[in-house]
Amino acid sequence: NVKLVACLTFVKKEGEGFMDARMERSREAIIRAIIPMIETMPLAEISITRLVSAAGVTRPTFYQQFPDILTAARVAAFQRLMEAFPFPEPLPPGTVLTTEKLRERVIRRAEPIFGHLSAHRTFYVRVMDEAGTAGLLGELIEFTAERLLPEAMAALAGAPERAARVTEFFAGGLTWLTIRWLRSGQPAEPADMAMQVADLVTDLVGEIPCRRR
């Protein structure tokens, strides 16, 4: 009996793993299908029927993953950003960032981000304007804080609590600057935006040592 129970438990766990993998594949298929749709049409024109047909999944499967199209669009937008821009490599302990090095580092990180946003402007503007929520804005602020210069912000702020407040404040302003740039039709080139951001960061931070606790 003990062996039977153990065998059944193993089979159950294996089955759960299979189901989890299948659900993950279905979720990924939905996200991959909705991205080109958002690029070419307003979210109001994307029906669940059309989406599940393009994704090759069933309608019940969609509802197991997302409550509605708007949620799927928000998840797709954030995942697209995360995949395009992984976490940056941290600086070695004891590294000192001069103002010029800091500026160059920010430009190297920011310019590809602005280039990506510019290339897919319609997609991101539609998600923000038609599916935007406070939760999405919060995720974008967190993304900005983590991808640009967390070491510099932490070194500037000192205490962890203050570091978090300063980083969130700065990232919030930068996120809004980026959203306004996208919505305005991008009068500035991605390279120019990267330099603007670098100027803001260096004005705020200046020359700082990156400490490791």
Short mmCIF file of C-alpha atoms in Angstrom, two decimals:
data_model
loop_
_atom_site.label_atom_id
_atom_site.label_comp_id
_atom_site.label_asym_id
_atom_site.label_seq_id
_atom_site.Cartn_x
_atom_site.Cartn_y
_atom_site.Cartn_z
CA ASN A 1 0.00 0.00 0.00
CA VAL A 2 2.83 2.36 0.85
CA LYS A 3 4.44 1.69 -2.53
CA LEU A 4 1.11 2.24 -4.27
CA VAL A 5 0.57 5.57 -2.52
CA ALA A 6 4.10 6.65 -3.40
CA CYS A 7 3.57 5.65 -7.01
CA LEU A 8 0.27 7.52 -7.23
CA THR A 9 1.86 10.59 -5.63
CA PHE A 10 4.66 10.52 -8.21
CA VAL A 11 2.19 10.19 -11.06
CA LYS A 12 0.14 13.08 -9.66
CA LYS A 13 3.19 15.34 -9.42
CA GLU A 14 4.29 14.40 -12.92
CA GLY A 15 0.81 15.17 -14.19
CA GLU A 16 0.78 18.54 -12.45
CA GLY A 17 4.14 19.37 -14.01
CA PHE A 18 2.81 18.46 -17.43
CA MET A 19 -0.27 20.64 -16.88
CA ASP A 20 1.87 23.56 -15.69
CA ALA A 21 4.08 23.29 -18.77
CA ARG A 22 1.05 23.11 -21.04
CA MET A 23 -0.51 26.15 -19.38
CA GLU A 24 2.74 28.05 -19.74
CA ARG A 25 2.86 27.22 -23.45
CA SER A 26 -0.73 28.36 -23.86
CA ARG A 27 -0.01 31.63 -22.07
CA GLU A 28 3.02 32.24 -24.25
CA ALA A 29 1.02 31.47 -27.40
CA ILE A 30 -1.63 34.02 -26.41
CA ILE A 31 0.98 36.69 -25.71
CA ARG A 32 2.79 36.02 -28.99
CA ALA A 33 -0.50 36.22 -30.88
CA ILE A 34 -1.76 39.45 -29.34
CA ILE A 35 1.43 41.47 -29.92
CA PRO A 36 1.11 41.76 -33.74
CA MET A 37 -2.62 42.39 -33.36
CA ILE A 38 -2.00 45.39 -31.11
CA GLU A 39 0.55 46.65 -33.64
CA THR A 40 -2.14 46.73 -36.36
CA MET A 41 -5.48 47.45 -34.70
CA PRO A 42 -7.08 49.12 -31.65
CA LEU A 43 -7.63 46.86 -28.65
CA ALA A 44 -11.40 47.31 -29.00
CA GLU A 45 -11.21 45.45 -32.32
CA ILE A 46 -9.38 42.44 -30.87
CA SER A 47 -11.94 39.83 -29.90
CA ILE A 48 -11.22 36.80 -27.76
CA THR A 49 -12.47 34.62 -30.62
CA ARG A 50 -9.96 36.14 -33.02
CA LEU A 51 -7.14 35.95 -30.51
CA VAL A 52 -7.60 32.33 -29.49
CA SER A 53 -7.84 31.34 -33.14
CA ALA A 54 -4.51 33.05 -33.87
CA ALA A 55 -2.92 31.56 -30.75
CA GLY A 56 -4.19 28.05 -31.43
CA VAL A 57 -5.85 27.69 -28.01
CA THR A 58 -9.42 27.37 -26.82
CA ARG A 59 -11.59 30.07 -25.30
CA PRO A 60 -11.65 28.35 -21.87
CA THR A 61 -7.85 28.21 -22.00
CA PHE A 62 -7.73 31.96 -22.53
CA TYR A 63 -9.90 32.57 -19.48
CA GLN A 64 -7.64 30.32 -17.41
CA GLN A 65 -4.84 32.78 -18.15
CA PHE A 66 -6.48 36.20 -18.44
CA PRO A 67 -9.81 37.74 -17.44
CA ASP A 68 -10.00 39.91 -20.58
CA ILE A 69 -8.18 41.31 -23.59
CA LEU A 70 -6.94 44.40 -21.75
CA THR A 71 -5.16 42.33 -19.13
CA ALA A 72 -3.55 40.17 -21.80
CA ALA A 73 -2.37 43.34 -23.57
CA ARG A 74 -0.78 44.72 -20.39
CA VAL A 75 1.00 41.45 -19.67
CA ALA A 76 2.23 41.26 -23.27
CA ALA A 77 3.61 44.81 -23.15
CA PHE A 78 5.47 44.29 -19.91
CA GLN A 79 6.84 40.91 -20.96
CA ARG A 80 8.03 42.43 -24.22
CA LEU A 81 9.97 45.07 -22.31
CA MET A 82 11.42 42.52 -19.90
CA GLU A 83 12.64 40.29 -22.74
CA ALA A 84 14.12 43.19 -24.69
CA PHE A 85 16.02 44.57 -21.70
CA PRO A 86 17.28 42.11 -19.07
CA PHE A 87 18.80 43.25 -15.80
CA PRO A 88 22.10 45.11 -16.32
CA GLU A 89 25.34 43.65 -15.04
CA PRO A 90 26.29 45.21 -11.68
CA LEU A 91 29.45 47.23 -11.35
CA PRO A 92 32.43 45.56 -9.64
CA PRO A 93 32.78 46.38 -5.92
CA GLY A 94 34.68 49.59 -5.29
CA THR A 95 34.03 51.04 -8.73
CA VAL A 96 33.94 54.84 -8.77
CA LEU A 97 31.70 56.45 -11.34
CA THR A 98 32.95 59.84 -12.44
CA THR A 99 30.34 62.17 -13.88
CA GLU A 100 31.45 61.37 -17.42
CA LYS A 101 31.52 57.60 -16.88
CA LEU A 102 28.12 57.77 -15.25
CA ARG A 103 26.75 59.70 -18.21
CA GLU A 104 28.19 57.21 -20.72
CA ARG A 105 26.79 54.28 -18.75
CA VAL A 106 23.29 55.77 -18.70
CA ILE A 107 23.40 56.53 -22.43
CA ARG A 108 24.47 52.95 -23.23
CA ARG A 109 21.50 51.63 -21.30
CA ALA A 110 18.92 54.22 -22.26
CA GLU A 111 19.46 54.55 -26.00
CA PRO A 112 18.51 50.94 -26.87
CA ILE A 113 15.40 51.26 -24.69
CA PHE A 114 14.29 54.44 -26.45
CA GLY A 115 15.12 52.85 -29.79
CA HIS A 116 12.94 49.86 -28.98
CA LEU A 117 10.07 52.06 -27.80
CA SER A 118 10.37 54.20 -30.92
CA ALA A 119 10.29 51.16 -33.23
CA HIS A 120 7.16 49.86 -31.50
CA ARG A 121 5.56 53.16 -30.60
CA THR A 122 2.07 52.24 -31.83
CA PHE A 123 2.07 49.07 -29.74
CA TYR A 124 3.09 50.74 -26.47
CA VAL A 125 0.91 53.83 -26.91
CA ARG A 126 -2.14 51.66 -27.57
CA VAL A 127 -1.52 49.59 -24.47
CA MET A 128 -0.99 52.67 -22.32
CA ASP A 129 -3.97 54.59 -23.70
CA GLU A 130 -6.45 51.72 -24.06
CA ALA A 131 -5.39 49.32 -21.30
CA GLY A 132 -3.33 51.46 -18.93
CA THR A 133 -3.87 51.18 -15.19
CA ALA A 134 -2.13 52.40 -12.05
CA GLY A 135 -0.71 48.90 -11.73
CA LEU A 136 0.88 49.07 -15.17
CA LEU A 137 2.37 52.47 -14.39
CA GLY A 138 3.82 51.10 -11.17
CA GLU A 139 5.43 48.21 -13.06
CA LEU A 140 6.90 50.62 -15.61
CA ILE A 141 8.37 52.75 -12.83
CA GLU A 142 9.90 49.67 -11.24
CA PHE A 143 11.28 48.59 -14.61
CA THR A 144 12.86 52.02 -15.14
CA ALA A 145 14.46 52.00 -11.71
CA GLU A 146 15.93 48.51 -12.13
CA ARG A 147 17.20 48.91 -15.69
CA LEU A 148 18.92 52.30 -15.63
CA LEU A 149 21.24 52.89 -12.71
CA PRO A 150 20.30 51.22 -9.43
CA GLU A 151 23.88 51.34 -8.12
CA ALA A 152 24.10 55.10 -8.55
CA MET A 153 20.73 55.72 -6.96
CA ALA A 154 21.57 53.52 -4.00
CA ALA A 155 24.95 55.15 -3.49
CA LEU A 156 23.41 58.61 -3.68
CA ALA A 157 20.64 57.85 -1.23
CA GLY A 158 22.66 56.05 1.43
CA ALA A 159 20.13 54.33 3.73
CA PRO A 160 18.06 51.57 2.04
CA GLU A 161 14.74 53.25 2.90
CA ARG A 162 15.84 56.56 1.45
CA ALA A 163 17.38 54.80 -1.54
CA ALA A 164 14.02 53.25 -2.36
CA ARG A 165 12.21 56.59 -2.11
CA VAL A 166 14.76 58.49 -4.20
CA THR A 167 14.87 55.74 -6.83
CA GLU A 168 11.08 55.56 -7.10
CA PHE A 169 10.77 59.34 -7.30
CA PHE A 170 13.39 59.65 -10.04
CA ALA A 171 12.09 56.62 -11.97
CA GLY A 172 8.54 57.96 -11.79
CA GLY A 173 9.55 61.24 -13.38
CA LEU A 174 11.60 59.48 -16.04
CA THR A 175 8.72 57.11 -16.82
CA TRP A 176 6.33 60.01 -17.30
CA LEU A 177 8.88 61.81 -19.50
CA THR A 178 9.09 58.68 -21.67
CA ILE A 179 5.31 58.27 -21.90
CA ARG A 180 4.89 61.91 -22.91
CA TRP A 181 7.62 61.48 -25.53
CA LEU A 182 5.85 58.46 -27.03
CA ARG A 183 2.45 60.14 -27.08
CA SER A 184 3.81 63.33 -28.65
CA GLY A 185 4.93 61.56 -31.80
CA GLN A 186 8.57 61.49 -30.71
CA PRO A 187 9.87 64.95 -31.68
CA ALA A 188 13.26 63.91 -30.24
CA GLU A 189 15.33 61.02 -31.57
CA PRO A 190 16.08 58.05 -29.25
CA ALA A 191 19.73 59.15 -29.01
CA ASP A 192 18.65 62.64 -27.97
CA MET A 193 16.31 61.22 -25.32
CA ALA A 194 19.10 59.03 -23.96
CA MET A 195 21.33 62.09 -23.63
CA GLN A 196 18.55 64.02 -21.89
CA VAL A 197 18.15 61.20 -19.39
CA ALA A 198 21.91 61.00 -18.86
CA ASP A 199 22.01 64.74 -18.17
CA LEU A 200 19.22 64.40 -15.60
CA VAL A 201 20.94 61.51 -13.86
CA THR A 202 24.33 63.19 -13.71
CA ASP A 203 22.80 66.44 -12.46
CA LEU A 204 21.10 64.53 -9.67
CA VAL A 205 23.88 62.13 -8.77
CA GLY A 206 27.16 63.75 -9.73
CA GLU A 207 30.35 61.88 -8.89
CA ILE A 208 29.73 59.03 -6.45
CA PRO A 209 31.41 55.81 -5.25
CA CYS A 210 29.40 52.62 -5.82
CA ARG A 211 29.61 50.87 -2.47
CA ARG A 212 28.91 47.20 -1.66
CA ARG A 213 27.60 46.45 1.80
#
